[in-house]
JSON list of C-alpha atoms and ligand atoms in Angstrom, two decimals:
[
{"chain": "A", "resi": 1, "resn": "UNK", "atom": "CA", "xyz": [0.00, 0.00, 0.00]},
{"chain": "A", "resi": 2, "resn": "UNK", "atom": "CA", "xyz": [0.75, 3.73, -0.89]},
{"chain": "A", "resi": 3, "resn": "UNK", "atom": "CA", "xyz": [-0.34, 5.88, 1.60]},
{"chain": "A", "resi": 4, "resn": "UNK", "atom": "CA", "xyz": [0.46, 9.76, 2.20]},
{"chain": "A", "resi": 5, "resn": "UNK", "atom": "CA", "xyz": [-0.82, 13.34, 2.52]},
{"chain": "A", "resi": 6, "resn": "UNK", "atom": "CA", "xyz": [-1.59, 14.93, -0.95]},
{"chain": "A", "resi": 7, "resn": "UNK", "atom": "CA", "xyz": [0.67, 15.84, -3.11]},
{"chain": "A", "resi": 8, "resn": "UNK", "atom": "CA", "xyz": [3.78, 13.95, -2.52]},
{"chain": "A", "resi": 9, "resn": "UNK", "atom": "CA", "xyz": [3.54, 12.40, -5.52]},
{"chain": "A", "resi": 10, "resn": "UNK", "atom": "CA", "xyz": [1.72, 9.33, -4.77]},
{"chain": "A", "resi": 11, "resn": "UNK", "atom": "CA", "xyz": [0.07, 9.20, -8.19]},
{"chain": "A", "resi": 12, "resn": "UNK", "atom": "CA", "xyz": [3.46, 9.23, -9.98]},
{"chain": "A", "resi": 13, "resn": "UNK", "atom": "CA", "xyz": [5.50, 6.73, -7.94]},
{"chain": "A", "resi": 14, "resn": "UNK", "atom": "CA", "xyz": [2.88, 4.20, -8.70]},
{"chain": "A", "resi": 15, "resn": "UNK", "atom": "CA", "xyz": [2.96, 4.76, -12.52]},
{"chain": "A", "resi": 16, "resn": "UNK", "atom": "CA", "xyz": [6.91, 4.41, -12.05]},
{"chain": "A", "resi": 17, "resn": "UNK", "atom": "CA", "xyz": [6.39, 1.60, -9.59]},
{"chain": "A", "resi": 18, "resn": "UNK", "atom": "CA", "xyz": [4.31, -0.53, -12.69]},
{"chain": "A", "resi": 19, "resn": "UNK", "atom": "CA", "xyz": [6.65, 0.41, -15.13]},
{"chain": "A", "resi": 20, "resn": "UNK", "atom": "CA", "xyz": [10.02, -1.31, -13.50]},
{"chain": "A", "resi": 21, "resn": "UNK", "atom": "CA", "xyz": [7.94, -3.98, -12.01]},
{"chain": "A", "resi": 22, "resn": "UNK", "atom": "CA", "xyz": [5.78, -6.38, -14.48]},
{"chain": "A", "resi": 23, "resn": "UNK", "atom": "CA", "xyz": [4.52, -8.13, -11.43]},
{"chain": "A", "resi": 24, "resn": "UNK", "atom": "CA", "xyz": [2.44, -5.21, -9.67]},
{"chain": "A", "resi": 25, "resn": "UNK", "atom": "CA", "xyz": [-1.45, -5.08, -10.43]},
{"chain": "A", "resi": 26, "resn": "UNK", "atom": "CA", "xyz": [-2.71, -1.04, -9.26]},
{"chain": "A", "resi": 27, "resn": "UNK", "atom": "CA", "xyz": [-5.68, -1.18, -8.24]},
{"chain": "A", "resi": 28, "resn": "UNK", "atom": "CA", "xyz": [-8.49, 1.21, -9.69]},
{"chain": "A", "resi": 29, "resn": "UNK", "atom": "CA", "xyz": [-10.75, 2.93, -6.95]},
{"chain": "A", "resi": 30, "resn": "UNK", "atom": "CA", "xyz": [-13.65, 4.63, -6.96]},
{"chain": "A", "resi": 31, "resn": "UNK", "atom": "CA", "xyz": [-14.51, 8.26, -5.74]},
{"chain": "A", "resi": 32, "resn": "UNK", "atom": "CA", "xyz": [-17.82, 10.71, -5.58]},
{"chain": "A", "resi": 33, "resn": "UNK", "atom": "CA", "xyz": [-15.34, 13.32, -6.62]},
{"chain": "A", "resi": 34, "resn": "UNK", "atom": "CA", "xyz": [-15.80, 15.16, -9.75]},
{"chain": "A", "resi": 35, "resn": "UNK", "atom": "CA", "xyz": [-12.93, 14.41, -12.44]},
{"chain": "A", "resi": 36, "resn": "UNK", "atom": "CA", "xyz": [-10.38, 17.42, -12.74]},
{"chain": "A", "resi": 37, "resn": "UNK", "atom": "CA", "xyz": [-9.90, 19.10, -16.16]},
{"chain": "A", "resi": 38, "resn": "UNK", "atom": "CA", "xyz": [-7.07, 16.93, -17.87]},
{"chain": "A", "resi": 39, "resn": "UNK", "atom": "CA", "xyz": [-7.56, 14.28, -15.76]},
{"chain": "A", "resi": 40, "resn": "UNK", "atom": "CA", "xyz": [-7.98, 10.75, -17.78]},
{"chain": "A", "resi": 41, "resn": "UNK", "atom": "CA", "xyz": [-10.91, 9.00, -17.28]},
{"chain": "A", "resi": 42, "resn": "UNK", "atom": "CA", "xyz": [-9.69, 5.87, -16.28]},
{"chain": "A", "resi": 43, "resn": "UNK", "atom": "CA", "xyz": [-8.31, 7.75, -12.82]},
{"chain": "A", "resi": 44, "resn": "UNK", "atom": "CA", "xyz": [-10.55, 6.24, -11.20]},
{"chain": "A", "resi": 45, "resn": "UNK", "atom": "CA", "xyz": [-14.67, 5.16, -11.08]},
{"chain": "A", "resi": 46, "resn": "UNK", "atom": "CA", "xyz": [-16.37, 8.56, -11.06]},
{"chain": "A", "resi": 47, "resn": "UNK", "atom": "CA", "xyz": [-19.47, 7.30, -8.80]},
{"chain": "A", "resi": 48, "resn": "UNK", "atom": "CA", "xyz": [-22.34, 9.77, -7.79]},
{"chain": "A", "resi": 49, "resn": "UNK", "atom": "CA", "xyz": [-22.95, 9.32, -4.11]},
{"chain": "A", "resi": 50, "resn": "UNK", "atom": "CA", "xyz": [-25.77, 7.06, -4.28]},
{"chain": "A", "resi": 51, "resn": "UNK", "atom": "CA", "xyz": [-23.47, 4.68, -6.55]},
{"chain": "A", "resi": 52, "resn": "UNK", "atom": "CA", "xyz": [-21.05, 4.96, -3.95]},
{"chain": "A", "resi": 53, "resn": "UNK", "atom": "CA", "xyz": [-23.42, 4.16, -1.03]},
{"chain": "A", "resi": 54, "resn": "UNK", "atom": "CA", "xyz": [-25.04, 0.88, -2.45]},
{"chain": "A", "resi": 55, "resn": "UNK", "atom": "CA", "xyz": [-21.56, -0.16, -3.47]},
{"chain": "A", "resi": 56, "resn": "UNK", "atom": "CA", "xyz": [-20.34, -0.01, 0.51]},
{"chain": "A", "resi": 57, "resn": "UNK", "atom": "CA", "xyz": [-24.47, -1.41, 1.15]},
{"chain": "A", "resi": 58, "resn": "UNK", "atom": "CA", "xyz": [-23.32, -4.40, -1.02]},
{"chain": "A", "resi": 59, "resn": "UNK", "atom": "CA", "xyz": [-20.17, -5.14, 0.89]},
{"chain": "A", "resi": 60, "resn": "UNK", "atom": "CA", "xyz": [-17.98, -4.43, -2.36]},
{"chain": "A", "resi": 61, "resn": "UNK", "atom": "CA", "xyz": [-15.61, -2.06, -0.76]},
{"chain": "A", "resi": 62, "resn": "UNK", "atom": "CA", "xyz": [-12.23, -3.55, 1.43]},
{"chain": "A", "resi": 63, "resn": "UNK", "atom": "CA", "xyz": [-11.64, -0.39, 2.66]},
{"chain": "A", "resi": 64, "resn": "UNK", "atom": "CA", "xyz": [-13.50, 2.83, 2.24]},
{"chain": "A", "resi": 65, "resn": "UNK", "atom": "CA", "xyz": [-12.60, 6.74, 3.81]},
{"chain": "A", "resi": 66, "resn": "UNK", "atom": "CA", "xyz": [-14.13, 10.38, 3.62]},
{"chain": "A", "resi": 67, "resn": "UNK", "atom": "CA", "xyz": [-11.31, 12.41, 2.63]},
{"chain": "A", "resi": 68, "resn": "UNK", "atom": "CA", "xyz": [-11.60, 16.61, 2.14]},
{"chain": "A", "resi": 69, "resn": "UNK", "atom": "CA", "xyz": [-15.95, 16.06, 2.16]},
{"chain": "A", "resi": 70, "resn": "UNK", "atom": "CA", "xyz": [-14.74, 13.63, -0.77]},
{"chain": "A", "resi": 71, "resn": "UNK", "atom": "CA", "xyz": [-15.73, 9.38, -0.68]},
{"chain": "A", "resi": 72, "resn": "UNK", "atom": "CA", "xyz": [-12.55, 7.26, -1.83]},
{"chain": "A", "resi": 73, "resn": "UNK", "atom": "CA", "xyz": [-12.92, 3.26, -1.61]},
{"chain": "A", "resi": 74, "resn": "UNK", "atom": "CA", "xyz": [-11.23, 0.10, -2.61]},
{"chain": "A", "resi": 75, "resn": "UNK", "atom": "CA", "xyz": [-13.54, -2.38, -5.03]},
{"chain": "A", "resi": 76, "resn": "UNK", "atom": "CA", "xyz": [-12.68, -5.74, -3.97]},
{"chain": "A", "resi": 77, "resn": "UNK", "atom": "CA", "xyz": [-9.30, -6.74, -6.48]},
{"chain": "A", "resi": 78, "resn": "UNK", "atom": "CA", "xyz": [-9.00, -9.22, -9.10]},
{"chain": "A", "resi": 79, "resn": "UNK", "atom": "CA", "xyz": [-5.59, -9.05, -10.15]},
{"chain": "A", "resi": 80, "resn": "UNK", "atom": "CA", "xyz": [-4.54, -11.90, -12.39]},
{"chain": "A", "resi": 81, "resn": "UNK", "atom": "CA", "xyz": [-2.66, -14.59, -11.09]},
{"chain": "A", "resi": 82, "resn": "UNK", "atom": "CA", "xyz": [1.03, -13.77, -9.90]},
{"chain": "A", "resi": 83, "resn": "UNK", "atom": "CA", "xyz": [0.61, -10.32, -10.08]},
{"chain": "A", "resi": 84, "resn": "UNK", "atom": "CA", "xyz": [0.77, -8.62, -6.39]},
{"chain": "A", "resi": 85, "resn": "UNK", "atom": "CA", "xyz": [-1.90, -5.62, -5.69]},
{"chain": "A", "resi": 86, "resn": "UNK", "atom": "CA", "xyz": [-0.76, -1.84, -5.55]},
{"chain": "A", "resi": 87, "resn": "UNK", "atom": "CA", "xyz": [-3.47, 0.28, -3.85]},
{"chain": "A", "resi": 88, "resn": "UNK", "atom": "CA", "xyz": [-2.98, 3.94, -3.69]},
{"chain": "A", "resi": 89, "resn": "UNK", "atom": "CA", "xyz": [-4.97, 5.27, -0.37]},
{"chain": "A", "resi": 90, "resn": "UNK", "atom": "CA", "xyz": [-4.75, 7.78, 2.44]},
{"chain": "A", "resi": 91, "resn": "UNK", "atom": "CA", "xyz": [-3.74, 6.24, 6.19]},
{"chain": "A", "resi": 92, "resn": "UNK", "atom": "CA", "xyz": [-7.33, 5.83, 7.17]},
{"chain": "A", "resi": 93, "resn": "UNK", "atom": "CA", "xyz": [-8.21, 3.43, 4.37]},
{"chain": "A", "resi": 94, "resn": "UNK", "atom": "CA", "xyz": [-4.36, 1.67, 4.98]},
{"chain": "A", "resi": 95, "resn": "UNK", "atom": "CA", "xyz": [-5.54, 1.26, 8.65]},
{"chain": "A", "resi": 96, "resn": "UNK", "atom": "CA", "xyz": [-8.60, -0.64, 7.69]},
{"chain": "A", "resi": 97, "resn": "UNK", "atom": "CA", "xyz": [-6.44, -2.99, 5.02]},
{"chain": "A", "resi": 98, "resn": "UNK", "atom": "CA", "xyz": [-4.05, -3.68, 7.72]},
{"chain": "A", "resi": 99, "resn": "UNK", "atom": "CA", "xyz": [-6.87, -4.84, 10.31]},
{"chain": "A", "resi": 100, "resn": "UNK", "atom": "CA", "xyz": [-7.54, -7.96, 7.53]},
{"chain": "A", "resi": 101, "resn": "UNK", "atom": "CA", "xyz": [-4.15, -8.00, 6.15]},
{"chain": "A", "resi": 102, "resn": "UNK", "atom": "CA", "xyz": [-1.60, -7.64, 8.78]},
{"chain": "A", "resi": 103, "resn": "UNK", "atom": "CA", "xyz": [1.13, -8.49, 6.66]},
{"chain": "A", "resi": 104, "resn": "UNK", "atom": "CA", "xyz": [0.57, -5.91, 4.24]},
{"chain": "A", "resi": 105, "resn": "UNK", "atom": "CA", "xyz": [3.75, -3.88, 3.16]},
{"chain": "A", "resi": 106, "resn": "UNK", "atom": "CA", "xyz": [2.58, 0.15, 4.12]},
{"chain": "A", "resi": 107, "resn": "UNK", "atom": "CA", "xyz": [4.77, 2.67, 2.64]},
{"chain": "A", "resi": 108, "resn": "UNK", "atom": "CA", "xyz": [4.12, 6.35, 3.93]},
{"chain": "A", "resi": 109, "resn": "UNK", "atom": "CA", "xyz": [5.46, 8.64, 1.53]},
{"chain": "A", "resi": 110, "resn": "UNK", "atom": "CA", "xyz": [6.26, 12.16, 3.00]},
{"chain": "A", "resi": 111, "resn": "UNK", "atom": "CA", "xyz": [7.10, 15.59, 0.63]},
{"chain": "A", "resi": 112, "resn": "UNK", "atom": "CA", "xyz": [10.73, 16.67, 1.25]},
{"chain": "A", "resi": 113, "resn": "UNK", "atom": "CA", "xyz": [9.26, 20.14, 2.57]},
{"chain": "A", "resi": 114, "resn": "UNK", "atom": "CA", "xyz": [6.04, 21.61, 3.93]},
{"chain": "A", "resi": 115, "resn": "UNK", "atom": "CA", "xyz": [6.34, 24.07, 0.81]},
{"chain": "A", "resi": 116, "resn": "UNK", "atom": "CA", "xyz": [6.63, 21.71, -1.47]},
{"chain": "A", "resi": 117, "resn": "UNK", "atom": "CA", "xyz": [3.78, 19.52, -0.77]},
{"chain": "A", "resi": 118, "resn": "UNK", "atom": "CA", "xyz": [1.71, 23.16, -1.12]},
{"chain": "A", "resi": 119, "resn": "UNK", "atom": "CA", "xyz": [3.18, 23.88, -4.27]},
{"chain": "A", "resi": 120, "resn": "UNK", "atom": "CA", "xyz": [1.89, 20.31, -5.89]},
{"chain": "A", "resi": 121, "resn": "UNK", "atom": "CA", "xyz": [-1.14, 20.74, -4.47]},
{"chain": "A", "resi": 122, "resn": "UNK", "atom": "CA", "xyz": [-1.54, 23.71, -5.88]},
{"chain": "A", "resi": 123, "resn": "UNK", "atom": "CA", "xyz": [-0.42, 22.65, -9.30]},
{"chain": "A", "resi": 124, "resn": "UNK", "atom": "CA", "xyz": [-3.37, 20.64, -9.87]},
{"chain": "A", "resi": 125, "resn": "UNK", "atom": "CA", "xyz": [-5.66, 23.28, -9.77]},
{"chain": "A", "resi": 126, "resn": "UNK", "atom": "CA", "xyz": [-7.96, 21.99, -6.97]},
{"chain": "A", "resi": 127, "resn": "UNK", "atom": "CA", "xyz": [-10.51, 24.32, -5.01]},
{"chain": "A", "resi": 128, "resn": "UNK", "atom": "CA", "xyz": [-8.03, 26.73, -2.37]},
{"chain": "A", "resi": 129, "resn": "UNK", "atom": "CA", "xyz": [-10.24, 25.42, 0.31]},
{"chain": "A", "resi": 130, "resn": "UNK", "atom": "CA", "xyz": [-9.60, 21.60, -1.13]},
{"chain": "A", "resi": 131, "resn": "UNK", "atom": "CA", "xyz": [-5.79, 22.43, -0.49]},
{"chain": "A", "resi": 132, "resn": "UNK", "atom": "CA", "xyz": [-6.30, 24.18, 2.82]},
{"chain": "A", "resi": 133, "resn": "UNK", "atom": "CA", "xyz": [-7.90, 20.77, 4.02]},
{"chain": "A", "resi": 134, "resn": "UNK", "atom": "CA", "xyz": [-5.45, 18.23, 2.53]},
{"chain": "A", "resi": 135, "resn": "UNK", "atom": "CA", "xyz": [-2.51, 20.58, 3.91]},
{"chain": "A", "resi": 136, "resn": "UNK", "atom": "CA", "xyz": [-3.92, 20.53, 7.86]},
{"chain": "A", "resi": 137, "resn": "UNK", "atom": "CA", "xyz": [-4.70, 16.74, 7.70]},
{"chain": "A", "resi": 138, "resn": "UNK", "atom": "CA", "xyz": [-1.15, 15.89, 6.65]},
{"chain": "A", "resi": 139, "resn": "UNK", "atom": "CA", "xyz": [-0.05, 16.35, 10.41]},
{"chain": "A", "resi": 140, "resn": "UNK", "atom": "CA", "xyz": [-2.96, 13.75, 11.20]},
{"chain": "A", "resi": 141, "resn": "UNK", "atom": "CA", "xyz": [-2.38, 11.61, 8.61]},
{"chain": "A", "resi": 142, "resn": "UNK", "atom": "CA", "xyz": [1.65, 11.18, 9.59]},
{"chain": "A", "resi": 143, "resn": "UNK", "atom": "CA", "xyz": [0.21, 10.30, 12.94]},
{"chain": "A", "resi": 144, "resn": "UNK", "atom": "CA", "xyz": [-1.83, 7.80, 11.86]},
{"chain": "A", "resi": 145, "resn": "UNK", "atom": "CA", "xyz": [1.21, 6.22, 9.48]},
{"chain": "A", "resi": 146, "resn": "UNK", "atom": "CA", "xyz": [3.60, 5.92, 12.48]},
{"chain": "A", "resi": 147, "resn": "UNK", "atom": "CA", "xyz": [0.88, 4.26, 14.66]},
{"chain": "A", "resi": 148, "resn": "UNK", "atom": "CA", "xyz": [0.47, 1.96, 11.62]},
{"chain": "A", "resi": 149, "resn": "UNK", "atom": "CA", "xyz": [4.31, 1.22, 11.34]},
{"chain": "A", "resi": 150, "resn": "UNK", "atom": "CA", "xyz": [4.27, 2.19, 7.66]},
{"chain": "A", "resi": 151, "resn": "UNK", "atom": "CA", "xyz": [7.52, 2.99, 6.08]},
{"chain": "A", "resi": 152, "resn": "UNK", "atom": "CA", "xyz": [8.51, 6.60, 5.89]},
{"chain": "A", "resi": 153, "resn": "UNK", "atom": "CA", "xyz": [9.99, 7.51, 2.16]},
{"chain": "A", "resi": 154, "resn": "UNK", "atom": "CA", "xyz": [11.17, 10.69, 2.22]},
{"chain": "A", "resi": 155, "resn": "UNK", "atom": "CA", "xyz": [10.28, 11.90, -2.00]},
{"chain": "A", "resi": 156, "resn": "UNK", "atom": "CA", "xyz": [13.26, 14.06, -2.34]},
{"chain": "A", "resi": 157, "resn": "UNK", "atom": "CA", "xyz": [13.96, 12.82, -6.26]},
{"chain": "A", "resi": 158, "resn": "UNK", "atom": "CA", "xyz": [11.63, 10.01, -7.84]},
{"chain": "A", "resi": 159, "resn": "UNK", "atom": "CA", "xyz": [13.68, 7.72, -9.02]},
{"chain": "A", "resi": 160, "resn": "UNK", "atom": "CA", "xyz": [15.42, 7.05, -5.83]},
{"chain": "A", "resi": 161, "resn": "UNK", "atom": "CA", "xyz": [11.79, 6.73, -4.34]},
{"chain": "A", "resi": 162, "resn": "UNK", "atom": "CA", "xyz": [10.67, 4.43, -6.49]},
{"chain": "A", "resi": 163, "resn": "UNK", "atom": "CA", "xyz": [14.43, 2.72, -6.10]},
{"chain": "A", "resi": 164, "resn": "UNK", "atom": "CA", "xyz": [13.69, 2.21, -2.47]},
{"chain": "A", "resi": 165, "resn": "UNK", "atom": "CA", "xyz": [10.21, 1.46, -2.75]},
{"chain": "A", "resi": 166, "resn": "UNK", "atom": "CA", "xyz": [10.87, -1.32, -5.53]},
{"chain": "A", "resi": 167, "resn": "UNK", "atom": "CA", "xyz": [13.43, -2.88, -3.15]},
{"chain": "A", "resi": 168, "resn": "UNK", "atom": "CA", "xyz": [10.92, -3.11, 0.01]},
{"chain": "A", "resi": 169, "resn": "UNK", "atom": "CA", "xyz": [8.41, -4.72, -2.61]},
{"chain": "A", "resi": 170, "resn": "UNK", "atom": "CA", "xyz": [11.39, -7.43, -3.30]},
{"chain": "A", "resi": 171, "resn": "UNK", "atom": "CA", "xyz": [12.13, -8.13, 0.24]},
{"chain": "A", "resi": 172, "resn": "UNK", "atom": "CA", "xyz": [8.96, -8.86, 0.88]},
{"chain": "A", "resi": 173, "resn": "UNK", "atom": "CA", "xyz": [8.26, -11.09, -1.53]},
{"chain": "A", "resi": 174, "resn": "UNK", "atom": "CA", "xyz": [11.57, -12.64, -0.57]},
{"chain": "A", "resi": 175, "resn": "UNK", "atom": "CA", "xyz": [10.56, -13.33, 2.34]},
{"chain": "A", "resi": 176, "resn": "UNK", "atom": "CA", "xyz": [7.54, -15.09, 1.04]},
{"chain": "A", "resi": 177, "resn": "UNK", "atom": "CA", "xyz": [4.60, -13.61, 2.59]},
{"chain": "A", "resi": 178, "resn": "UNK", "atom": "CA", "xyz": [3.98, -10.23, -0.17]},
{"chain": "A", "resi": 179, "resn": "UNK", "atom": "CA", "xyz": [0.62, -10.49, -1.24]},
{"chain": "A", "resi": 180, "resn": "UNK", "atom": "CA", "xyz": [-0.82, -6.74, -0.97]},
{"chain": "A", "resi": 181, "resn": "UNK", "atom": "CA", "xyz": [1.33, -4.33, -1.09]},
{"chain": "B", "resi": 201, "resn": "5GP", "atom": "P1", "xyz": [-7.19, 12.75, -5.06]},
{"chain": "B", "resi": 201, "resn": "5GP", "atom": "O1", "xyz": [-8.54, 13.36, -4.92]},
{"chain": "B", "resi": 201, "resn": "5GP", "atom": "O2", "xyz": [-6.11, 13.78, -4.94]},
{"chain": "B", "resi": 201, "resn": "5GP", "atom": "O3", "xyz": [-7.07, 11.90, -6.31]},
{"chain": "B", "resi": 201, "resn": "5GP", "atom": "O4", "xyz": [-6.99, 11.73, -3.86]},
{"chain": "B", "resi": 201, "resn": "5GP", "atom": "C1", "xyz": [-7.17, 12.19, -2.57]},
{"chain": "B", "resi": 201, "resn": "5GP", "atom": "C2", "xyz": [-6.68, 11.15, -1.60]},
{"chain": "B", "resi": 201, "resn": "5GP", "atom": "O5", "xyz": [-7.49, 9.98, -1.69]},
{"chain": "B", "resi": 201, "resn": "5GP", "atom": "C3", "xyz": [-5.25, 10.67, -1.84]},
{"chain": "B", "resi": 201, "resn": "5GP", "atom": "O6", "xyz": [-4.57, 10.69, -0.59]},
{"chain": "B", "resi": 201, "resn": "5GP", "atom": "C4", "xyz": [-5.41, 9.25, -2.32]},
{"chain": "B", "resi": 201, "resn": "5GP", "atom": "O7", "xyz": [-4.32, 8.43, -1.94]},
{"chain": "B", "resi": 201, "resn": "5GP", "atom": "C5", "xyz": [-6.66, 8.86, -1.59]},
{"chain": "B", "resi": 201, "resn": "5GP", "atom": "N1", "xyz": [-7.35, 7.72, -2.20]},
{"chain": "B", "resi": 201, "resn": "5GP", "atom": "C6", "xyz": [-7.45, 7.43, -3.51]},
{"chain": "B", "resi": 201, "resn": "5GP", "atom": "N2", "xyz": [-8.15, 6.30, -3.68]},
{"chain": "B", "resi": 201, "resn": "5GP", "atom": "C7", "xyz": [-8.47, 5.86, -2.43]},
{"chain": "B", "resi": 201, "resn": "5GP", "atom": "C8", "xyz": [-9.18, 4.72, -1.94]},
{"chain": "B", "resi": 201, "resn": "5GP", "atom": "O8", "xyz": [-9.66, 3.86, -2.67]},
{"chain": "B", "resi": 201, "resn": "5GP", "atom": "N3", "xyz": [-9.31, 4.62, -0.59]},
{"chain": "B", "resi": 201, "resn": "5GP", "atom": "C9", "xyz": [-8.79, 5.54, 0.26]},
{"chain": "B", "resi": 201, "resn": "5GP", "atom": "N4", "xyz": [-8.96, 5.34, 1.56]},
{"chain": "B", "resi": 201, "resn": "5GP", "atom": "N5", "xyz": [-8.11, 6.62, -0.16]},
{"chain": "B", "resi": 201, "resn": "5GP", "atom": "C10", "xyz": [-7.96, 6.77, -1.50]}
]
């Protein structure tokens, strides 16, 4: 699992994280927020939030979370065989994975500075009061990730993120027991 505040550059390591290794499977999520300008379609399921309400009804969420007045959940995964699952949440939604799925590898990944994680944000062209919320739960959030003994990576320059990241995902399959990461 990917976990972190917004923009740290979550989205990006996990593109670069399927492109060095053949055996990761990302899954897709769905969300009741509305798809930003540029954004591909296939980001995620853009549910209204009745969708998203008889989906959790139906029991077809493993892990679902409010974030910023937004809904964000986890459909249940179907990756093909031998392929190891990539989710891409916040810490409350890693929390709940972790209370089925101890063994599940959490990686935390943390902006080099304050400024910077402001300054991605920004660059997307969300709502200012969108970025004013995301900004005051990353203190929360980091909380959260050390109670959760997730693995603090530190995205000073991507490739060594995704270096380091790549290299947990081997030792733990190593060790024989990856199955979410
Ligand atoms: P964004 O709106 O910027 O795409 O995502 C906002 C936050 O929602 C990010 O921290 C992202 O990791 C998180 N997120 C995306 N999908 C899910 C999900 O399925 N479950 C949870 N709990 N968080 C998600």
């Amino acid at each position: 699992m990917l976990s972190g505040p917004g923009g740290v550059g979550k989205g990006t390591i996990a593109a670069a994280l399927l492109a060095v290794d053949p055996k990761l499977w990302l899954s897709r999520s769905w969300t009741t927020r509305m798809r930003r300008p540029g954004e591909p379609e296939t980001a995620y399921v853009f549910a209204s939030n009745a969708e998203f309400r008889q989906k959790i009804a139906e029991g077809g969420f493993v892990e679902w979370a409010e974030i910023a007045g937004n809904l964000y959940g986890t459909p249940q995964p179907d990756p093909p065989a031998g392929f190891d699952v990539l989710l891409e949440i916040d810490v409350q939604g890693a929390a709940q994975v972790r209370e089925n799925r101890p063994e599940a590898l959490c990686i935390f990944v943390e902006a080099p500075s304050p400024e910077e994680q402001e300054s991605r944000l920004r660059g997307r062209g969300d709502p200012e009061s969108h970025i004013a919320k995301r900004l005051a739960l990353a203190d929360s959030e980091r909380i959260l990730a050390y109670e959760l003994n997730a693995i603090h990576v530190v995205n000073d320059t991507l490739d060594e993120t995704v270096a380091a990241i790549a290299s947990l995902i081997e030792d733990v399959r190593q060790e024989g027991t990856a199955n979410d990461e």
